[in-house]
Amino acid sequence: MVTDREGRVAYWSSRAGETTGTPRAHAVGHRLEHVLGGTPPLRARLAAAIDLARRTGRRTGPVVLEGAGARHLAVEFHPLRPSGEVAAVLSESVAPSGRGPQWEYLRAVLDRSPVPMAAFDPDLRYMLVNRALQTLNNLPEEMHLGKTITELLYAAGFSADQATQVQATALGVLRTGEGVRDEVFVPKPGVDDPRRWRTSWYRLEGTDGGVLGVAVEVTEVTEHERVTAEAQTSREHLALLAEAGSQTGSSLDMALTCRQLAELLVPRLADHVAVDLLTSILHPERPWSFREDTSADLQRVTLRTHGPGEATLRAGVAAVGEVFRLPPGSLIHRCLTRNEPIPLTDFPSHPQDGEAHGRAAQEAMRASGIQSMVLVPLHARSTPLGILTLARHRNRAVFEDGEIPLLRELASRLAVSIDNAHLYEREREAAHVLQRRLLPERTEQHPGTEIAHRYLPNSASPTIAGGDWLDTVPLPGVRVALVTGDVMGKGMGSMALMGQLRTTLRSLLTAGLPPDEALHHLDRLVAQAGPFQLATCLIVVYDPATGDCRATAAGHPPPLVRSPQGDTYYAGVPPGAPLGVGDVPFETVDVPAPSGSLLALYTDGLVENADADLTRGMALLRRALTRNDRDAEGICDRLLDELVTEPRTDDMALLVARVRTLPPDAVASWELDLSPTAPRTARSLVRRQLATWGLDDLVETTELLASEVVTNAVRYGAPPVVLRLLRLGNLRCEVSDRGRMLPHLQLADPGDEGGRGIHIVSLLSRAWGTDRTDRGKTIWWEQDITPTGATW
């Protein structure tokens, strides 16, 4: 049989008529596929084979004919060049041996297979399509045969990009012979068909090694891809949560914690992240308050943006540190109240809704390309803390419902870190406030001394208070007691005991007890605090009137002295036993401290740390004090700069005092006889000394007061009676004797001859008092010096 260029039969042999049962008259002029093919699929295969032979100039086939009864016929096509005709050779011998029952079985296997399969000729035209692929493409077999891959994919509704992708894969396999396995393919575009397919391609070769074409197997992997994608997303979310947990939990700084989370989420999860906290959370000293029916103030703690429109967005939204108010019923207020995330794709334009939805912020978001946003409340222990805001540009997918649990978990971890930081700040502030109340709030200056002090809590555990303390106590006369101490241990118990010791010691010293006797009382107090409680203390008493300096220690490091000539030495003060040991004596010794000397009292936290033991630390302190500074404040700062290392694992206290004796012309002292003439002598001495000092305007009052107090000493005291005048910033007068009974203020009856002396002193002096000393008692009073009076 021979077909012309149009595929019509031009020659039909008698053998062809006999074999097919079709006479020549019914064959010539008709299309060969219609003459030989009984079914549409067979006609399609015949037409495709004829066309392929004509176009390629190569033999094609054989094509097995159907409807021939028990016989098995096959036809091959041979192109006749250059005429363009095709000769068809019908064979009965090929089919029984190669396309007989085996072909029927093969066809049955292909059509029953659930895996869609197809075979293509070298021009990538469909030559075989099983039923599964017909169902997949929703096209019968005859609509496949003879068409190219791209033609059929276009007809099936695939996009040009998808058809080109499939064709490129098939051509690559046809050219190289290397198969392609498990190539994921989306068969139909659009969200209406979420299915995914995996294709495997391999080249078909004949027994003679010639290339017959390519074949493809298609497997639906929608569920597998979905599970794989969900697993990958879950892994990414878990990794993000793990990273967020390690970062947000590493610091007790609220701002740093919020900033670290924002840096982690942008651009990994969002293009814009902001954290806004209630102002009451940021200020531990303020009472916390948030109610559904009242306004709330939020402060922006962190803001991080990425991508296009960053400058536009920053210009329109609240900056870091800015505070904005949320009225009741506003969107963010409702989010905080209900503790539920609110996803948004359309931003309300109500200025009262807060920064995230204010009019300016709304316009900035739209202008910068933000298309979706989620407000996530920050709650800890059922307490609202603030809002975490995440937003994405329009070039990214909107936030999905499946991401909400992740955002809630991130917000929960952030809220816990913020709450921990808030509790930490409150505890630290409480500890520091209590400690400040137990320590001197300001430096007290005393006559003849220039004093400065520093206290540093340990930085390794700032919330754990320590027991170091320091103090300056004015004593009878113009003496001053310089005190440092250290309660061993840390915590509120140590700090409470420190407060007891400081208050008790101040009271005992003010009452006139000698330092060794005062330490004996403290020793009993510490012993009563607990069996394992100990404390150390150092008391240095300096008298600027005489230049005497004496020290008493209870297990405390000795004071460091720098002489006016620059020599530094540790005073030889017996260390003694710590307070709390019980029933041990404390020794008081003289400390050489000429006028102009510098005294440094300290606790072991200053000289003992991880880098230096006590001996080496004391050597470093001595070397550092050698250099002279202008004032005590500067010396304190320099010593801390040179000796303190971070982190500090112990509290430390430092007290520096420059001591000077009073000028000789500022002190006048006399010993009076215990006789009735003593008051008259006192008046004369006062009048003469005040005239020398140019304080004539104080003579009359001072004579009267001195006469009254000396009279009391003569009547009720014990010799000797000492009268002393000190010209400081004011005039101080003292009358001392060895009597132990202290006078007190009393009201005299109109008929009484005495009992008015102390009352007169209280009325005419600026201040007055009575002090018990180790040698008796002292009654003193002070009078203001007029501007014309000289001061030293």
PDB file of C-alpha atoms in Angstrom, residues 537-672:
ATOM      1  CA  CYS A 537      34.325  46.275 112.329  1.00  0.00           C
ATOM      2  CA  LEU A 538      36.939  49.032 112.531  1.00  0.00           C
ATOM      3  CA  ILE A 539      36.491  52.269 114.515  1.00  0.00           C
ATOM      4  CA  VAL A 540      38.938  55.174 114.142  1.00  0.00           C
ATOM      5  CA  VAL A 541      38.334  58.175 116.431  1.00  0.00           C
ATOM      6  CA  TYR A 542      40.017  61.455 115.551  1.00  0.00           C
ATOM      7  CA  ASP A 543      40.094  64.614 117.692  1.00  0.00           C
ATOM      8  CA  PRO A 544      41.028  67.664 115.611  1.00  0.00           C
ATOM      9  CA  ALA A 545      41.447  69.754 118.743  1.00  0.00           C
ATOM     10  CA  THR A 546      44.324  67.651 120.029  1.00  0.00           C
ATOM     11  CA  GLY A 547      45.350  65.661 116.926  1.00  0.00           C
ATOM     12  CA  ASP A 548      44.812  62.375 118.790  1.00  0.00           C
ATOM     13  CA  CYS A 549      43.854  59.421 116.572  1.00  0.00           C
ATOM     14  CA  ARG A 550      42.923  56.046 118.078  1.00  0.00           C
ATOM     15  CA  ALA A 551      41.664  52.838 116.434  1.00  0.00           C
ATOM     16  CA  THR A 552      39.893  49.681 117.585  1.00  0.00           C
ATOM     17  CA  ALA A 553      39.338  46.636 115.356  1.00  0.00           C
ATOM     18  CA  ALA A 554      37.214  43.508 115.526  1.00  0.00           C
ATOM     19  CA  GLY A 555      38.597  41.148 112.891  1.00  0.00           C
ATOM     20  CA  HIS A 556      38.810  43.954 110.331  1.00  0.00           C
ATOM     21  CA  PRO A 557      41.752  44.981 108.097  1.00  0.00           C
ATOM     22  CA  PRO A 558      43.762  47.911 109.538  1.00  0.00           C
ATOM     23  CA  PRO A 559      43.425  51.487 108.277  1.00  0.00           C
ATOM     24  CA  LEU A 560      45.891  52.745 105.685  1.00  0.00           C
ATOM     25  CA  VAL A 561      47.627  56.044 106.500  1.00  0.00           C
ATOM     26  CA  ARG A 562      49.429  58.418 104.175  1.00  0.00           C
ATOM     27  CA  SER A 563      51.486  61.050 105.972  1.00  0.00           C
ATOM     28  CA  PRO A 564      51.758  64.645 104.731  1.00  0.00           C
ATOM     29  CA  GLN A 565      55.231  63.706 103.419  1.00  0.00           C
ATOM     30  CA  GLY A 566      53.741  60.963 101.215  1.00  0.00           C
ATOM     31  CA  ASP A 567      54.728  57.914 103.256  1.00  0.00           C
ATOM     32  CA  THR A 568      52.061  55.196 103.353  1.00  0.00           C
ATOM     33  CA  TYR A 569      51.737  52.540 106.035  1.00  0.00           C
ATOM     34  CA  TYR A 570      49.150  50.324 107.602  1.00  0.00           C
ATOM     35  CA  ALA A 571      48.496  51.253 111.200  1.00  0.00           C
ATOM     36  CA  GLY A 572      49.502  48.630 113.726  1.00  0.00           C
ATOM     37  CA  VAL A 573      46.010  47.937 114.992  1.00  0.00           C
ATOM     38  CA  PRO A 574      45.537  44.535 116.620  1.00  0.00           C
ATOM     39  CA  PRO A 575      43.016  42.727 114.371  1.00  0.00           C
ATOM     40  CA  GLY A 576      41.044  41.242 117.254  1.00  0.00           C
ATOM     41  CA  ALA A 577      38.374  38.598 116.909  1.00  0.00           C
ATOM     42  CA  PRO A 578      35.316  39.088 114.680  1.00  0.00           C
ATOM     43  CA  LEU A 579      32.077  40.147 116.288  1.00  0.00           C
ATOM     44  CA  GLY A 580      30.003  37.133 117.242  1.00  0.00           C
ATOM     45  CA  VAL A 581      32.832  35.037 118.680  1.00  0.00           C
ATOM     46  CA  GLY A 582      31.824  36.157 122.150  1.00  0.00           C
ATOM     47  CA  ASP A 583      33.622  37.246 125.330  1.00  0.00           C
ATOM     48  CA  VAL A 584      36.840  38.507 123.732  1.00  0.00           C
ATOM     49  CA  PRO A 585      38.568  41.786 124.566  1.00  0.00           C
ATOM     50  CA  PHE A 586      39.103  44.555 122.045  1.00  0.00           C
ATOM     51  CA  GLU A 587      42.206  46.749 122.233  1.00  0.00           C
ATOM     52  CA  THR A 588      42.369  50.437 121.408  1.00  0.00           C
ATOM     53  CA  VAL A 589      45.713  51.780 120.158  1.00  0.00           C
ATOM     54  CA  ASP A 590      47.082  55.134 119.048  1.00  0.00           C
ATOM     55  CA  VAL A 591      47.467  55.675 115.306  1.00  0.00           C
ATOM     56  CA  PRO A 592      50.169  58.124 114.162  1.00  0.00           C
ATOM     57  CA  ALA A 593      48.272  60.590 111.987  1.00  0.00           C
ATOM     58  CA  PRO A 594      49.894  64.045 111.845  1.00  0.00           C
ATOM     59  CA  SER A 595      47.831  66.954 110.671  1.00  0.00           C
ATOM     60  CA  GLY A 596      47.290  66.658 106.920  1.00  0.00           C
ATOM     61  CA  SER A 597      47.403  62.863 106.920  1.00  0.00           C
ATOM     62  CA  LEU A 598      45.058  60.775 104.838  1.00  0.00           C
ATOM     63  CA  LEU A 599      43.204  57.808 106.344  1.00  0.00           C
ATOM     64  CA  ALA A 600      41.669  55.056 104.221  1.00  0.00           C
ATOM     65  CA  LEU A 601      39.214  52.603 105.767  1.00  0.00           C
ATOM     66  CA  TYR A 602      37.876  49.776 103.571  1.00  0.00           C
ATOM     67  CA  THR A 603      36.270  46.345 103.507  1.00  0.00           C
ATOM     68  CA  ASP A 604      37.857  43.211 102.087  1.00  0.00           C
ATOM     69  CA  GLY A 605      35.807  43.427  98.854  1.00  0.00           C
ATOM     70  CA  LEU A 606      38.110  46.260  97.721  1.00  0.00           C
ATOM     71  CA  VAL A 607      41.393  44.435  98.231  1.00  0.00           C
ATOM     72  CA  GLU A 608      40.427  40.781  97.752  1.00  0.00           C
ATOM     73  CA  ASN A 609      39.058  39.331  94.508  1.00  0.00           C
ATOM     74  CA  ALA A 610      39.667  36.582  91.949  1.00  0.00           C
ATOM     75  CA  ASP A 611      42.768  38.383  90.629  1.00  0.00           C
ATOM     76  CA  ALA A 612      44.403  39.182  93.968  1.00  0.00           C
ATOM     77  CA  ASP A 613      44.433  37.709  97.470  1.00  0.00           C
ATOM     78  CA  LEU A 614      44.165  39.898 100.566  1.00  0.00           C
ATOM     79  CA  THR A 615      47.920  40.473 100.909  1.00  0.00           C
ATOM     80  CA  ARG A 616      48.436  41.440  97.286  1.00  0.00           C
ATOM     81  CA  GLY A 617      45.282  43.556  97.256  1.00  0.00           C
ATOM     82  CA  MET A 618      46.444  45.522 100.304  1.00  0.00           C
ATOM     83  CA  ALA A 619      49.806  46.099  98.610  1.00  0.00           C
ATOM     84  CA  LEU A 620      48.019  47.449  95.534  1.00  0.00           C
ATOM     85  CA  LEU A 621      45.898  49.744  97.697  1.00  0.00           C
ATOM     86  CA  ARG A 622      48.972  51.071  99.453  1.00  0.00           C
ATOM     87  CA  ARG A 623      50.698  51.768  96.139  1.00  0.00           C
ATOM     88  CA  ALA A 624      47.604  53.487  94.743  1.00  0.00           C
ATOM     89  CA  LEU A 625      47.277  55.748  97.795  1.00  0.00           C
ATOM     90  CA  THR A 626      50.855  56.945  97.452  1.00  0.00           C
ATOM     91  CA  ARG A 627      49.906  59.398  94.736  1.00  0.00           C
ATOM     92  CA  ASN A 628      48.504  62.657  96.081  1.00  0.00           C
ATOM     93  CA  ASP A 629      45.177  64.043  94.864  1.00  0.00           C
ATOM     94  CA  ARG A 630      43.545  67.348  95.413  1.00  0.00           C
ATOM     95  CA  ASP A 631      40.555  66.170  97.488  1.00  0.00           C
ATOM     96  CA  ALA A 632      39.096  63.095  99.153  1.00  0.00           C
ATOM     97  CA  GLU A 633      36.419  62.674  96.463  1.00  0.00           C
ATOM     98  CA  GLY A 634      39.036  62.425  93.737  1.00  0.00           C
ATOM     99  CA  ILE A 635      41.021  59.919  95.764  1.00  0.00           C
ATOM    100  CA  CYS A 636      37.956  57.684  96.162  1.00  0.00           C
ATOM    101  CA  ASP A 637      37.265  57.720  92.446  1.00  0.00           C
ATOM    102  CA  ARG A 638      40.863  56.962  91.521  1.00  0.00           C
ATOM    103  CA  LEU A 639      41.178  54.097  93.997  1.00  0.00           C
ATOM    104  CA  LEU A 640      38.039  52.463  92.632  1.00  0.00           C
ATOM    105  CA  ASP A 641      39.204  52.911  89.035  1.00  0.00           C
ATOM    106  CA  GLU A 642      42.549  51.275  89.762  1.00  0.00           C
ATOM    107  CA  LEU A 643      41.479  48.479  92.095  1.00  0.00           C
ATOM    108  CA  VAL A 644      37.973  47.398  91.130  1.00  0.00           C
ATOM    109  CA  THR A 645      37.642  44.697  88.487  1.00  0.00           C
ATOM    110  CA  GLU A 646      34.466  43.335  86.883  1.00  0.00           C
ATOM    111  CA  PRO A 647      32.488  41.370  87.660  1.00  0.00           C
ATOM    112  CA  ARG A 648      32.512  42.201  91.354  1.00  0.00           C
ATOM    113  CA  THR A 649      31.629  39.150  93.410  1.00  0.00           C
ATOM    114  CA  ASP A 650      31.570  40.981  96.749  1.00  0.00           C
ATOM    115  CA  ASP A 651      30.335  44.289  98.118  1.00  0.00           C
ATOM    116  CA  MET A 652      32.915  46.913  98.918  1.00  0.00           C
ATOM    117  CA  ALA A 653      33.024  50.019 101.061  1.00  0.00           C
ATOM    118  CA  LEU A 654      35.680  52.722 101.056  1.00  0.00           C
ATOM    119  CA  LEU A 655      35.998  55.723 103.404  1.00  0.00           C
ATOM    120  CA  VAL A 656      38.736  58.312 102.887  1.00  0.00           C
ATOM    121  CA  ALA A 657      39.358  61.126 105.389  1.00  0.00           C
ATOM    122  CA  ARG A 658      41.971  63.867 105.358  1.00  0.00           C
ATOM    123  CA  VAL A 659      42.491  64.962 108.968  1.00  0.00           C
ATOM    124  CA  ARG A 660      43.781  68.290 110.234  1.00  0.00           C
ATOM    125  CA  THR A 661      44.208  69.678 113.732  1.00  0.00           C
ATOM    126  CA  LEU A 662      42.455  72.870 114.518  1.00  0.00           C
ATOM    127  CA  PRO A 663      44.657  76.009 114.434  1.00  0.00           C
ATOM    128  CA  PRO A 664      46.015  76.961 117.889  1.00  0.00           C
ATOM    129  CA  ASP A 665      44.163  80.262 117.833  1.00  0.00           C
ATOM    130  CA  ALA A 666      40.848  78.446 117.239  1.00  0.00           C
ATOM    131  CA  VAL A 667      40.893  76.585 120.596  1.00  0.00           C
ATOM    132  CA  ALA A 668      41.032  77.964 124.098  1.00  0.00           C
ATOM    133  CA  SER A 669      40.888  75.668 127.153  1.00  0.00           C
ATOM    134  CA  TRP A 670      41.150  76.254 130.915  1.00  0.00           C
ATOM    135  CA  GLU A 671      40.941  74.097 133.996  1.00  0.00           C
ATOM    136  CA  LEU A 672      38.921  75.690 136.800  1.00  0.00           C
TER     137      LEU A 672
END
